[in-house]
mmCIF file of C-alpha atoms in Angstrom:
data_model
loop_
_atom_site.group_PDB
_atom_site.id
_atom_site.type_symbol
_atom_site.label_atom_id
_atom_site.label_comp_id
_atom_site.label_asym_id
_atom_site.label_seq_id
_atom_site.Cartn_x
_atom_site.Cartn_y
_atom_site.Cartn_z
ATOM 1 C CA MET A 1 -34.220 111.079 214.650
ATOM 2 C CA LYS A 2 -32.200 113.378 212.148
ATOM 3 C CA ARG A 3 -32.684 110.261 210.113
ATOM 4 C CA VAL A 4 -35.882 109.931 209.226
ATOM 5 C CA PRO A 5 -35.951 113.282 207.402
ATOM 6 C CA VAL A 6 -33.226 112.678 205.472
ATOM 7 C CA VAL A 7 -34.723 108.980 204.222
ATOM 8 C CA VAL A 8 -38.191 110.880 203.517
ATOM 9 C CA PHE A 9 -36.336 113.741 201.299
ATOM 10 C CA ALA A 10 -34.323 111.406 200.100
ATOM 11 C CA LEU A 11 -37.149 109.301 198.906
ATOM 12 C CA LEU A 12 -39.033 112.188 197.040
ATOM 13 C CA LEU A 13 -36.185 113.503 195.877
ATOM 14 C CA GLY A 14 -35.764 110.166 193.854
ATOM 15 C CA LEU A 15 -39.690 110.613 193.276
ATOM 16 C CA VAL A 16 -39.396 113.520 191.333
ATOM 17 C CA THR A 17 -36.179 112.781 189.450
ATOM 18 C CA GLY A 18 -37.363 109.637 188.426
ATOM 19 C CA GLY A 19 -40.529 111.325 186.947
ATOM 20 C CA LEU A 20 -38.376 113.731 185.358
ATOM 21 C CA LEU A 21 -36.514 111.295 183.654
ATOM 22 C CA ILE A 22 -39.398 109.840 182.620
ATOM 23 C CA TRP A 23 -40.763 112.563 180.650
ATOM 24 C CA SER A 24 -37.503 113.910 179.133
ATOM 25 C CA THR A 25 -36.297 110.471 177.796
ATOM 26 C CA PRO A 26 -36.656 110.762 173.987
ATOM 27 C CA GLY A 27 -39.068 108.354 171.883
ATOM 28 C CA VAL A 28 -41.642 107.987 175.511
ATOM 29 C CA SER A 29 -44.691 110.367 175.220
ATOM 30 C CA ALA A 30 -47.625 110.821 177.442
ATOM 31 C CA GLN A 31 -50.757 108.534 176.660
ATOM 32 C CA GLY A 32 -52.531 109.777 173.450
ATOM 33 C CA GLN A 33 -56.077 110.061 172.026
ATOM 34 C CA SER A 34 -57.291 109.522 168.691
ATOM 35 C CA SER A 35 -61.108 109.989 166.984
ATOM 36 C CA ALA A 36 -62.737 108.982 164.151
ATOM 37 C CA ASN A 37 -66.586 109.302 163.114
ATOM 38 C CA MET A 38 -69.170 106.688 162.801
ATOM 39 C CA LEU A 39 -72.143 106.612 160.760
ATOM 40 C CA VAL A 40 -75.407 104.887 162.147
ATOM 41 C CA VAL A 41 -78.241 104.175 160.321
ATOM 42 C CA ALA A 42 -81.503 102.834 160.242
ATOM 43 C CA ALA A 43 -84.149 102.366 157.747
ATOM 44 C CA VAL A 44 -87.797 102.789 158.402
ATOM 45 C CA THR A 45 -90.354 100.926 156.972
ATOM 46 C CA ARG A 46 -93.464 102.333 155.162
ATOM 47 C CA LYS A 47 -96.175 100.198 156.200
ATOM 48 C CA CYS A 48 -100.218 100.308 156.994
ATOM 49 C CA ILE A 49 -102.331 98.228 158.755
ATOM 50 C CA VAL A 50 -106.169 98.189 157.814
ATOM 51 C CA THR A 51 -109.254 96.743 160.277
ATOM 52 C CA THR A 52 -112.478 96.696 159.807
ATOM 53 C CA GLU A 53 -115.661 96.352 161.646
ATOM 54 C CA PRO A 54 -118.525 94.283 159.889
ATOM 55 C CA MET A 55 -121.740 96.730 158.223
ATOM 56 C CA ASP A 56 -124.682 94.943 160.135
ATOM 57 C CA PHE A 57 -127.958 96.687 158.689
ATOM 58 C CA GLY A 58 -130.092 95.162 160.872
ATOM 59 C CA GLN A 59 -133.489 94.345 159.422
ATOM 60 C CA TYR A 60 -134.727 94.979 156.427
ATOM 61 C CA ASP A 61 -138.992 95.165 156.286
ATOM 62 C CA PRO A 62 -139.420 94.575 152.295
ATOM 63 C CA VAL A 63 -143.480 94.822 153.080
ATOM 64 C CA GLN A 64 -143.876 97.621 155.142
ATOM 65 C CA VAL A 65 -141.264 100.030 156.233
ATOM 66 C CA HIS A 66 -138.460 99.913 153.116
ATOM 67 C CA ALA A 67 -141.077 99.072 150.769
ATOM 68 C CA THR A 68 -140.153 102.571 149.907
ATOM 69 C CA ALA A 69 -137.513 103.671 152.158
ATOM 70 C CA PRO A 70 -133.602 102.555 152.123
ATOM 71 C CA LEU A 71 -132.347 101.249 154.914
ATOM 72 C CA ASP A 72 -129.035 102.337 156.371
ATOM 73 C CA GLY A 73 -126.235 101.326 158.373
ATOM 74 C CA GLN A 74 -122.820 102.470 159.119
ATOM 75 C CA SER A 75 -119.293 100.859 159.834
ATOM 76 C CA ARG A 76 -115.887 101.905 160.426
ATOM 77 C CA ILE A 77 -112.129 101.226 159.001
ATOM 78 C CA THR A 78 -108.907 101.999 160.949
ATOM 79 C CA VAL A 79 -105.709 102.362 159.418
ATOM 80 C CA ALA A 80 -102.542 102.776 161.156
ATOM 81 C CA CYS A 81 -99.378 103.903 158.910
ATOM 82 C CA THR A 82 -96.186 104.836 158.528
ATOM 83 C CA LYS A 83 -95.776 108.811 159.852
ATOM 84 C CA GLY A 84 -95.836 110.504 156.670
ATOM 85 C CA ALA A 85 -97.295 107.667 154.251
ATOM 86 C CA VAL A 86 -99.664 108.915 151.566
ATOM 87 C CA VAL A 87 -103.107 106.618 152.058
ATOM 88 C CA GLN A 88 -105.858 105.664 149.486
ATOM 89 C CA ILE A 89 -108.340 103.401 150.656
ATOM 90 C CA GLY A 90 -110.522 101.087 148.485
ATOM 91 C CA ILE A 91 -113.288 99.102 148.976
ATOM 92 C CA ASP A 92 -113.792 96.390 145.921
ATOM 93 C CA ASP A 93 -117.682 95.504 144.996
ATOM 94 C CA GLY A 94 -117.571 92.224 147.009
ATOM 95 C CA THR A 95 -118.568 89.100 145.654
ATOM 96 C CA SER A 96 -121.101 90.278 143.021
ATOM 97 C CA GLY A 97 -119.070 89.804 139.861
ATOM 98 C CA THR A 98 -120.529 92.867 138.402
ATOM 99 C CA PRO A 99 -118.310 95.932 138.666
ATOM 100 C CA GLY A 100 -120.419 98.676 140.542
ATOM 101 C CA THR A 101 -123.052 96.680 141.660
ATOM 102 C CA ARG A 102 -122.822 95.382 145.392
ATOM 103 C CA ARG A 103 -125.113 92.529 146.434
ATOM 104 C CA MET A 104 -125.807 90.570 149.587
ATOM 105 C CA THR A 105 -127.115 86.640 148.859
ATOM 106 C CA GLY A 106 -129.308 84.431 150.814
ATOM 107 C CA GLY A 107 -130.423 81.417 150.310
ATOM 108 C CA ALA A 108 -131.027 79.893 146.669
ATOM 109 C CA SER A 109 -130.453 82.781 144.190
ATOM 110 C CA ALA A 110 -132.199 85.680 146.557
ATOM 111 C CA VAL A 111 -130.355 88.992 146.149
ATOM 112 C CA LEU A 112 -130.611 92.168 148.620
ATOM 113 C CA THR A 113 -128.488 94.917 146.673
ATOM 114 C CA TYR A 114 -126.838 98.000 148.850
ATOM 115 C CA ASP A 115 -123.992 100.375 148.330
ATOM 116 C CA LEU A 116 -121.078 101.901 150.525
ATOM 117 C CA PHE A 117 -120.478 105.492 150.925
ATOM 118 C CA GLN A 118 -117.767 107.998 151.755
ATOM 119 C CA ASP A 119 -120.173 110.584 153.241
ATOM 120 C CA ALA A 120 -123.236 110.959 155.484
ATOM 121 C CA GLY A 121 -125.319 112.216 152.860
ATOM 122 C CA ARG A 122 -124.590 108.609 150.869
ATOM 123 C CA THR A 123 -123.835 110.423 147.669
ATOM 124 C CA ILE A 124 -120.276 109.355 147.186
ATOM 125 C CA ARG A 125 -120.015 105.919 146.269
ATOM 126 C CA TRP A 126 -116.459 104.189 148.015
ATOM 127 C CA GLY A 127 -114.826 102.255 144.957
ATOM 128 C CA ASN A 128 -111.824 100.633 144.739
ATOM 129 C CA THR A 129 -109.747 102.753 142.406
ATOM 130 C CA THR A 130 -108.066 106.129 142.523
ATOM 131 C CA THR A 131 -110.884 107.829 141.184
ATOM 132 C CA ASP A 132 -113.589 106.287 143.394
ATOM 133 C CA GLY A 133 -111.370 105.566 146.460
ATOM 134 C CA MET A 134 -111.077 107.729 149.502
ATOM 135 C CA ASP A 135 -108.225 110.036 149.752
ATOM 136 C CA GLY A 136 -107.063 109.133 153.266
ATOM 137 C CA GLY A 137 -104.458 111.940 153.204
ATOM 138 C CA VAL A 138 -100.940 111.955 155.254
ATOM 139 C CA ALA A 139 -100.558 109.867 158.325
ATOM 140 C CA PRO A 140 -99.438 112.624 160.696
ATOM 141 C CA SER A 141 -98.387 109.668 163.005
ATOM 142 C CA ARG A 142 -98.619 105.856 163.734
ATOM 143 C CA ASP A 143 -101.677 106.276 165.793
ATOM 144 C CA PRO A 144 -104.608 104.346 164.299
ATOM 145 C CA ARG A 145 -107.314 106.933 162.113
ATOM 146 C CA PRO A 146 -110.526 106.019 162.028
ATOM 147 C CA PHE A 147 -112.629 106.266 158.290
ATOM 148 C CA THR A 148 -116.606 105.791 158.959
ATOM 149 C CA VAL A 149 -118.295 103.592 155.634
ATOM 150 C CA TYR A 150 -121.683 104.966 155.474
ATOM 151 C CA GLY A 151 -123.879 102.024 153.756
ATOM 152 C CA ARG A 152 -127.494 101.869 152.294
ATOM 153 C CA VAL A 153 -129.694 98.903 151.079
ATOM 154 C CA ALA A 154 -132.069 100.032 148.567
ATOM 155 C CA GLY A 155 -135.750 100.381 149.624
ATOM 156 C CA GLY A 156 -138.259 98.669 147.631
ATOM 157 C CA GLN A 157 -136.456 95.345 147.118
ATOM 158 C CA ASP A 158 -139.239 92.397 146.975
ATOM 159 C CA VAL A 159 -136.773 89.640 148.575
ATOM 160 C CA ALA A 160 -137.609 86.338 150.613
ATOM 161 C CA GLU A 161 -136.973 86.182 154.220
ATOM 162 C CA GLY A 162 -133.569 84.919 155.491
ATOM 163 C CA ALA A 163 -129.996 86.039 155.909
ATOM 164 C CA TYR A 164 -128.268 87.960 153.670
ATOM 165 C CA GLN A 165 -124.534 88.606 153.153
ATOM 166 C CA ASP A 166 -121.968 89.764 150.964
ATOM 167 C CA THR A 167 -117.836 89.885 152.066
ATOM 168 C CA VAL A 168 -115.733 93.203 150.713
ATOM 169 C CA VAL A 169 -112.133 93.570 150.663
ATOM 170 C CA VAL A 170 -110.857 96.438 151.902
ATOM 171 C CA THR A 171 -107.487 97.955 150.444
ATOM 172 C CA VAL A 172 -105.190 100.433 151.450
ATOM 173 C CA ASN A 173 -102.457 101.808 148.864
ATOM 174 C CA PHE A 174 -99.792 103.943 150.497
#
């Protein structure tokens, strides 16, 4: 029974001595560590997406109601841009081919003139240049922002019955 403690003591002494020999051996060291910085990059794309709703004026009555009064309507342009993008929204003159004039066509050569505005009072014409386009400001986030388009068909137009339409192009510069 006395041999067991001596054997255990000898094993422990061998481990400790072996450990000391490894640590004190020249050229052999403990595990090391090294660090370096790594640059991480990404480029955020400046982008805008524009969607529109149709401008539906409804019924124009050239004989009575709209013989003198205009027919008003409104629509919406929705713009979603990269946060911080400076937005300018323009609307062209449509298919009329005449700068500053918007006309819906219906049948043969029938036309119904109208215009689009930036304000509810319909005093600020909405054009397609930096001077008459809408300043949409700076996008505060990527969330879509609505912009109301106010339309007016001038009263007193002597036009034939039928469906009239035009297509305008909405452009967002950013």
